[in-house]
Coordinates of C-alpha atoms in Angstrom, one line a residue:
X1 CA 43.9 -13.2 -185.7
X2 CA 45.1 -9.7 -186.7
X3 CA 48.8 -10.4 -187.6
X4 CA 46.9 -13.6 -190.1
X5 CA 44.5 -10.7 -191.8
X6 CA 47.3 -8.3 -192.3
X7 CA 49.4 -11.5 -194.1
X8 CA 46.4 -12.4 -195.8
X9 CA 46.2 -8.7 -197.4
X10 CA 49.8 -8.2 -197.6
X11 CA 50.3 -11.6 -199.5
X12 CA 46.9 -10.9 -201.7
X13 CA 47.8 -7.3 -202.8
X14 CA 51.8 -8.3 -203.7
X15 CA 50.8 -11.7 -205.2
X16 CA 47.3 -10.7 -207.0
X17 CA 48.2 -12.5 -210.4
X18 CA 48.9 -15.8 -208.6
X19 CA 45.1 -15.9 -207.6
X20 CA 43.8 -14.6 -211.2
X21 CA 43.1 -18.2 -212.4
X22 CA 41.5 -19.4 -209.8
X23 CA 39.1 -16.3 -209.2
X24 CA 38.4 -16.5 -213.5
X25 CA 37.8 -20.3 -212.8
X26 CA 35.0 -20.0 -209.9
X27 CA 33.4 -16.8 -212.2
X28 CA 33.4 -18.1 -215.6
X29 CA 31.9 -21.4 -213.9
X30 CA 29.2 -20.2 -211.5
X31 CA 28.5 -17.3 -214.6
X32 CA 27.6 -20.7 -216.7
X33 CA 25.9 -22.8 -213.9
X34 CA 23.4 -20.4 -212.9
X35 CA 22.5 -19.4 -216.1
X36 CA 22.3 -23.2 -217.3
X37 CA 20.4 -23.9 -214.2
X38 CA 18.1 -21.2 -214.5
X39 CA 17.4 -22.7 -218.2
X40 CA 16.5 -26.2 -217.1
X41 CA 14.7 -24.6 -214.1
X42 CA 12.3 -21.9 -216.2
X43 CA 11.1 -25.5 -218.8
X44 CA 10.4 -26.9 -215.5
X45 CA 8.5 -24.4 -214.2
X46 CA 6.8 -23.7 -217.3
X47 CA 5.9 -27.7 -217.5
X48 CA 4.4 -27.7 -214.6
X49 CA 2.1 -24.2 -214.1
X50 CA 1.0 -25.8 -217.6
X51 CA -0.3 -29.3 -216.2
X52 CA -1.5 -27.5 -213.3
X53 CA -3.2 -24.6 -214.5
X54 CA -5.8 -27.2 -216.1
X55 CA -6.0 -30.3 -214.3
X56 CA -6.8 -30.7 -211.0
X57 CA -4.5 -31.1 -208.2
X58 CA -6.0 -34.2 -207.1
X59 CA -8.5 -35.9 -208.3
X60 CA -11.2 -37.8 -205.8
X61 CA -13.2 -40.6 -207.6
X62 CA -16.5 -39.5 -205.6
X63 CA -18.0 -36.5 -204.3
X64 CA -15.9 -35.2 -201.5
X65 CA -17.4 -31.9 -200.2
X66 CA -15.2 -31.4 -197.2
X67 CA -13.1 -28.2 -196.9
X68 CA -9.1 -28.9 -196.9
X69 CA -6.1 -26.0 -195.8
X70 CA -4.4 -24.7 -198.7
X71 CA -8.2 -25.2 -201.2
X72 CA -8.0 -22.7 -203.9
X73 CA -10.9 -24.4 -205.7
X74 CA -13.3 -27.2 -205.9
X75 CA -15.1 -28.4 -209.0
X76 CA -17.6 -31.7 -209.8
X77 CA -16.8 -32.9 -213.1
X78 CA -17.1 -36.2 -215.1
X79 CA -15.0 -36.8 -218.5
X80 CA -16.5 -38.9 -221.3
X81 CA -14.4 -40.2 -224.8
X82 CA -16.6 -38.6 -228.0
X83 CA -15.8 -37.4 -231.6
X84 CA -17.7 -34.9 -233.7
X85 CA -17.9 -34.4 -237.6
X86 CA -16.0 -31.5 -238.9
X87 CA -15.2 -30.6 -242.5
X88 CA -15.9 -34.2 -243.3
X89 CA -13.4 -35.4 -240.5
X90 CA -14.6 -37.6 -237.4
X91 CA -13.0 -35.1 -234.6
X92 CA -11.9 -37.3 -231.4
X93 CA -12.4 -34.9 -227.9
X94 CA -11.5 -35.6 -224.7
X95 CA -14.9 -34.3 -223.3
X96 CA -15.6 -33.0 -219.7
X97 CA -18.4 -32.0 -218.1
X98 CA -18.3 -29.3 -215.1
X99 CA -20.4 -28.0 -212.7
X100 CA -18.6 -24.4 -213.0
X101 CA -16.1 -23.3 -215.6
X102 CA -15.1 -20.1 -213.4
X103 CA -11.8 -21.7 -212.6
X104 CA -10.8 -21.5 -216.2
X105 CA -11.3 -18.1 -217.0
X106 CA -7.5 -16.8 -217.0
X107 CA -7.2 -19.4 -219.6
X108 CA -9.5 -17.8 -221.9
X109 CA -7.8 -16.6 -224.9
X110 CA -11.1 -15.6 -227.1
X111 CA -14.6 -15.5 -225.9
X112 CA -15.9 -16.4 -222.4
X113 CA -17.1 -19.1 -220.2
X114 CA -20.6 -19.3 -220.6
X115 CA -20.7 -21.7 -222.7
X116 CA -18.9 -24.9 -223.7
X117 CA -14.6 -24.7 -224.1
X118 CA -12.0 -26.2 -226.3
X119 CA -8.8 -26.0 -226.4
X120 CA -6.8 -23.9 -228.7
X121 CA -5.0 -26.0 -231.0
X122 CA -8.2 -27.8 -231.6
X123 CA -9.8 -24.6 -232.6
X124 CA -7.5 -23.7 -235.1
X125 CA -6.8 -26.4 -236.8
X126 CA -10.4 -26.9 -237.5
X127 CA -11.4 -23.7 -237.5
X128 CA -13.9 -23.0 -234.6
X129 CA -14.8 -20.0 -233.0
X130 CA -16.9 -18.7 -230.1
X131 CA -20.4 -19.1 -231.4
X132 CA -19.9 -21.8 -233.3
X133 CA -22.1 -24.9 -232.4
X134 CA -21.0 -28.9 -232.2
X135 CA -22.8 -32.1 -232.5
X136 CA -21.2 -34.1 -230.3
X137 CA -21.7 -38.1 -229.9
X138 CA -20.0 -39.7 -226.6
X139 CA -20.9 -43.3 -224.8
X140 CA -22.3 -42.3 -221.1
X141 CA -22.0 -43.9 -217.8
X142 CA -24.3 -46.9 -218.7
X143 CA -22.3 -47.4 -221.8
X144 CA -25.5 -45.8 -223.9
X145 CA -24.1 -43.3 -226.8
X146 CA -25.4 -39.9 -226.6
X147 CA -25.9 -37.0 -229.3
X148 CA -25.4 -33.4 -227.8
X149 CA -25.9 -30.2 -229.8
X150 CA -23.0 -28.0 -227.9
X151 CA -22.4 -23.9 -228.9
X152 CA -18.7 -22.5 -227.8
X153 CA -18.6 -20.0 -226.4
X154 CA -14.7 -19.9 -225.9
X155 CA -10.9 -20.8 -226.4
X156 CA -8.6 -21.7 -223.9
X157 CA -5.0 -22.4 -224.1
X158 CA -3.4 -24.2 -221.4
X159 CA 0.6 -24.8 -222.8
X160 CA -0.2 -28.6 -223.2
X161 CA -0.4 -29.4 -226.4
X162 CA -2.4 -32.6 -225.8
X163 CA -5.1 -30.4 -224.0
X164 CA -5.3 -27.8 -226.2
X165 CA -5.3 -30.2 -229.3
X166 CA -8.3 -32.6 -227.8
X167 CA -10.2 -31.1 -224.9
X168 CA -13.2 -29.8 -224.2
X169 CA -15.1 -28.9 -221.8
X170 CA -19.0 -28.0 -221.2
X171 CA -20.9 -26.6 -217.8
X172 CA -23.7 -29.5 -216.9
X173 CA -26.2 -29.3 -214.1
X174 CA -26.3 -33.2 -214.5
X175 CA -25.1 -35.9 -211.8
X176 CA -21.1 -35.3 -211.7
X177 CA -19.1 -38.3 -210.8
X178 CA -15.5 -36.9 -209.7
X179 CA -14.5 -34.1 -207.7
X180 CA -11.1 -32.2 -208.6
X181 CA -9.7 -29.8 -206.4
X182 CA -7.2 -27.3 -207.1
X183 CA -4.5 -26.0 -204.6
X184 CA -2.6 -22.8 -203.7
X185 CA 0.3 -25.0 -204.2
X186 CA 0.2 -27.9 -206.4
X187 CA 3.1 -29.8 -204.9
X188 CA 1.0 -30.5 -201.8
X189 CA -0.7 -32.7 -203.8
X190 CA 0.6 -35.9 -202.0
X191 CA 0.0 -34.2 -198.8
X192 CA -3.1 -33.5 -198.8
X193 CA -3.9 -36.8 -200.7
X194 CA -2.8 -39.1 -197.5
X195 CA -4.0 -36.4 -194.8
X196 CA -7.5 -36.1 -196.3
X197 CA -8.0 -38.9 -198.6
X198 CA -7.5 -41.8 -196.7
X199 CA -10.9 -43.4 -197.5
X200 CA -10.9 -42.4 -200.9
X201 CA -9.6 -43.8 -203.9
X202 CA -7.7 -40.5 -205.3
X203 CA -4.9 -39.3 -207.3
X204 CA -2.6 -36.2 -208.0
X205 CA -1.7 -34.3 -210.8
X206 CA 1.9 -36.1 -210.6
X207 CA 0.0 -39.5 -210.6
X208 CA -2.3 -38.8 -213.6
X209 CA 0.7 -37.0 -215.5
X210 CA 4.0 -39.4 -214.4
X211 CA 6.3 -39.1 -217.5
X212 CA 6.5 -35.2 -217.0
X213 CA 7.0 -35.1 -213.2
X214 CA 9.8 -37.7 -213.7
X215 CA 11.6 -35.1 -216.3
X216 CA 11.1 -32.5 -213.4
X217 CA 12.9 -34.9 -211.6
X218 CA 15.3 -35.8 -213.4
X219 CA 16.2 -32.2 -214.6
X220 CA 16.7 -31.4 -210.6
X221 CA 19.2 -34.0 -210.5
X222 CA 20.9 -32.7 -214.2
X223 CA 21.5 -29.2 -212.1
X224 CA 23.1 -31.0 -209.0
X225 CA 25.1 -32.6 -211.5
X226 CA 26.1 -29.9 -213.0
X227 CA 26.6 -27.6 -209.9
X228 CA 28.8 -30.3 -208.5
X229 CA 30.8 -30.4 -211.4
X230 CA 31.5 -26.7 -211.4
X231 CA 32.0 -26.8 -207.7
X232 CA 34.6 -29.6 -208.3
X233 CA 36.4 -27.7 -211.1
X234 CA 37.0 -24.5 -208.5
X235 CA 38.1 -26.6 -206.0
X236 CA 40.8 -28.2 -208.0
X237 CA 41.8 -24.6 -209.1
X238 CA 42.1 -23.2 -205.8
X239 CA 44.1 -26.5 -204.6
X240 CA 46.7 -25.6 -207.5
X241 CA 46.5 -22.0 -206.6
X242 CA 47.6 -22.5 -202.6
X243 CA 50.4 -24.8 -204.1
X244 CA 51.6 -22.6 -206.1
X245 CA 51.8 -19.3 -203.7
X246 CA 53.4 -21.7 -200.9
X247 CA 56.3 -22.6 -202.9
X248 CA 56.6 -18.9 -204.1
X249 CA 56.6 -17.9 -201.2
X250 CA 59.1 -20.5 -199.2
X251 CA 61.0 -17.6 -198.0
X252 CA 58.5 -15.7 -196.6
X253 CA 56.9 -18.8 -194.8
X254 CA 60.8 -19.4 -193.6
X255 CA 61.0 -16.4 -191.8
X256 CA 57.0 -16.5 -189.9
X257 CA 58.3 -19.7 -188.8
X258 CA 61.5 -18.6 -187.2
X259 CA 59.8 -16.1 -185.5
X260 CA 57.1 -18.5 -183.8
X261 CA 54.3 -18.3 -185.9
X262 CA 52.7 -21.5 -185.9
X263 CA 51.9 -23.7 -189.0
X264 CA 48.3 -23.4 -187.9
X265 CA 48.2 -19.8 -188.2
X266 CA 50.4 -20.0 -191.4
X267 CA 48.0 -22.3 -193.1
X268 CA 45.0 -19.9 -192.0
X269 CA 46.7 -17.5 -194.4
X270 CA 46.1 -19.6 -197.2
X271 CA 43.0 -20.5 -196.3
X272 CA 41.2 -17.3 -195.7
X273 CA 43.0 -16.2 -199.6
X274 CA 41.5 -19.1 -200.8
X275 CA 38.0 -18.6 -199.8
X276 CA 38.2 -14.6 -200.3
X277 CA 39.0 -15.7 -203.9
X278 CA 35.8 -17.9 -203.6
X279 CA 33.7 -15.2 -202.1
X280 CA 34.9 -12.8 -204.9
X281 CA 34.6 -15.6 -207.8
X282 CA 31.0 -16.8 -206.7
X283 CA 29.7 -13.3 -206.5
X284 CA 31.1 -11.8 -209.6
X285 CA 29.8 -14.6 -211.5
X286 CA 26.1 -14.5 -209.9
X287 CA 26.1 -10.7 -210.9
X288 CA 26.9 -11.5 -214.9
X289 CA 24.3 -14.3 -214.6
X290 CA 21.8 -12.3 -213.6
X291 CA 22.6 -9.3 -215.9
X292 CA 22.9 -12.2 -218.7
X293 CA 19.5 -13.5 -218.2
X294 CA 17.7 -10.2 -218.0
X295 CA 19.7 -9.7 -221.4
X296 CA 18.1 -13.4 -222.6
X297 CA 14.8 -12.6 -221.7
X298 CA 14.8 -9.3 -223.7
X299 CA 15.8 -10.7 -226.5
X300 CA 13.0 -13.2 -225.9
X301 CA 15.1 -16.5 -228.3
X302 CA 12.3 -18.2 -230.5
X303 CA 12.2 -22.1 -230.2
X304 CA 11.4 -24.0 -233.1
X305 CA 8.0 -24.2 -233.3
X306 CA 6.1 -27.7 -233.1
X307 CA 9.0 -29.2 -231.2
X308 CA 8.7 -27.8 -227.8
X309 CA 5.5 -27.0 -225.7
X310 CA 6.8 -23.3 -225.4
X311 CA 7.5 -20.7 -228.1
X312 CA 10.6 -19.0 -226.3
X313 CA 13.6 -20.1 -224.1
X314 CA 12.3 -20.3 -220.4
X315 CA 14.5 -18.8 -217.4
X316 CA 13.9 -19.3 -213.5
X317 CA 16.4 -18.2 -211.0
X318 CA 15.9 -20.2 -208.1
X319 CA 17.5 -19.0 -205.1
X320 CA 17.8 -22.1 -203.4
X321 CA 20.0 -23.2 -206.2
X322 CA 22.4 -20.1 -205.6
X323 CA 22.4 -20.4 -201.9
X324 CA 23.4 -24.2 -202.2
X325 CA 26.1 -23.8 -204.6
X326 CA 27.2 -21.2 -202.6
X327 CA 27.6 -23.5 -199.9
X328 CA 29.5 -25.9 -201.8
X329 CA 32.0 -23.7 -203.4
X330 CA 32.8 -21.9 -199.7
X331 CA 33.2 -25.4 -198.0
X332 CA 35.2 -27.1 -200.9
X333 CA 37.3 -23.8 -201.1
X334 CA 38.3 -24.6 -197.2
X335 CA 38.6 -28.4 -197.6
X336 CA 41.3 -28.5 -201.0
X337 CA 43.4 -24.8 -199.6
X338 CA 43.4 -26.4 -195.8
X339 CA 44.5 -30.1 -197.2
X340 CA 47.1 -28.5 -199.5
X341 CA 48.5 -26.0 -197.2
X342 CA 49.3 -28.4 -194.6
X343 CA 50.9 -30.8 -196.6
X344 CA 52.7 -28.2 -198.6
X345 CA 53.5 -26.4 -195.2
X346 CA 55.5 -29.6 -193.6
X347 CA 59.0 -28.3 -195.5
X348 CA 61.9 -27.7 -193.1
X349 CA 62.2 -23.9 -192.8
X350 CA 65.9 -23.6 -191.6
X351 CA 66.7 -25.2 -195.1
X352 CA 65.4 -23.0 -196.7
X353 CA 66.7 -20.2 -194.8
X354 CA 69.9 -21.5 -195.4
X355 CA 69.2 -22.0 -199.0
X356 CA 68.1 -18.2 -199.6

């Protein structure tokens, strides 16, 4: 294994511009992929702490008052469809009423939670403001329409434009229908659904809100798409770059063979270049990714405003992403530079001996 490493770092240090293709090739492409990545990953992540910083986790169509592992909190709520006059406009509200609106409080943006919420949007577009008081008409349980005099006592802003535009929601001591629970992490959802809710007709967040967590899911796949791509790409560039220093380098292979090294041992050569290239490629290019991102999020790019749920370009640097490309580009580094080396390697030597 020592006379392999010494070949390796002779043939790297005499040959370095063969390999400077290949190495700008990995860099440039994992520099781009994680910073893509990171992109699709951070509107992701926003999307979802957005649904789930309102609505509940899961949602049980009854009062369930058991304790479950992973419980951050537990409300009894039931939702009714109403519409209030404003300015001469008939205002339709999604409107909920809770048994405790402590949950809610880092959404507060103005005011507090004593008193009846609504949602930002709503409030500026007509105008409302903590203190301000709302006749509001809904149709109850028993289908009977009901007039409520309701004061707000705060503004809330969730990320969700469809919340914020149409919700509110009011702290009642009457009989509450559903119970919502909220979790310390809302992707055990399902789990806890069919461990605990077996005899109860229930749902998740990702049930109640399908479209989005189908983007989520089809965003993951867009970044294994793109990984694999970039993955591919390197691969192809190291095969070309083993080709390459083999034929270069005829002579020198001539010689190892006619002293007994084996082809094996040759080929290990090219391989451990190939994936020291890799190692060197991958982890320039997560260093500028990083540094390019913190760079991004200084400068903090506006989106246009109205079309997106966010004001400014999301990032989230996932380091399961980086540890899985990682993975790829070391193993396709040792698949193309073993394939091509052997086949390159199976040249008679005393030819080219004789040729030199």
């Amino acid at each position: 294994m020592k006379e392999i490493l010494l070949l390796v770092k002779g043939f790297f240090k005499k040959n370095k511009k063969h390999f400077l293709f290949p190495f700008l090739s990995i860099f440039i492409g994992v520099w781009g992929m994680i910073v893509v990545i990171s992109v699709i990953k951070g509107f992701d992540k926003v999307l979802i702490d957005s649904i789930t910083s309102f609505y509940p986790h899961v949602i049980v169509y009854d009062n369930f008052n058991e304790n479950i592992d992973g419980e951050k909190y537990k409300i009894y709520y039931s939702t009714y469809q109403g519409f209030f006059n404003k300015d001469n406009k008939r205002v339709s509200v999604s409107y909920w009423e809770v048994n405790d609106l402590d949950y809610y409080k880092d959404l507060i943006i103005k005011g507090d939670t004593k008193g009846a919420i609504i949602g930002s949007v709503m409030a500026e577009s007509l105008n409302i403001n903590p203190g301000d008081s709302i006749n509001l008409f809904y149709t109850d349980n028993s289908d009977k329409i009901k007039l409520k005099n309701i004061k707000i006592s705060g503004i809330f802003h969730s990320g969700i434009y469809i919340i914020d535009s149409s919700f509110m929601v009011n702290k009642s001591n009457d009989k509450l229908f559903y119970t919502g629970i909220y979790l310390n992490n809302p992707k055990n959802a399902k789990k806890v659904k069919v461990l605990y809710l077996k005899n109860y007709l229930s749902s998740t967040w990702e049930e109640q809100n399908e479209n989005f967590a189908k983007a989520v899911e089809i965003d993951s796949y867009f970044a294994m798409i793109i990984t694999f791509f970039v993955v591919l790409m390197s691969g192809f560039s190291i095969s070309n770059s083993v080709m390459y220093s083999i034929f270069v380098r005829k002579k020198e292979i001539g010689i190892l063979y006619s002293m007994g090294m084996k082809k094996f041992k040759i080929s290990m050569v090219f391989i451990l270049e190939s994936l020291l290239i890799a190692l060197l490629g991958f982890f320039s290019g997560s260093i500028f990714a990083l540094f390019t991102i913190w760079i991004l999020k200084i400068i903090d790019i506006k989106l246009p405003s109205g079309v997106f749920y966010i004001d400014s370009i999301p990032f989230y640097i996932s380091l399961n992403d980086i540890l899985l490309s990682f993975i790829f580009i070391i193993t396709l580094s040792f698949v193309f530079s073993y394939f091509s080396s052997r086949k390159l390697l199976s040249f008679d030597p005393i030819e080219v001996l004789h040729s030199e």
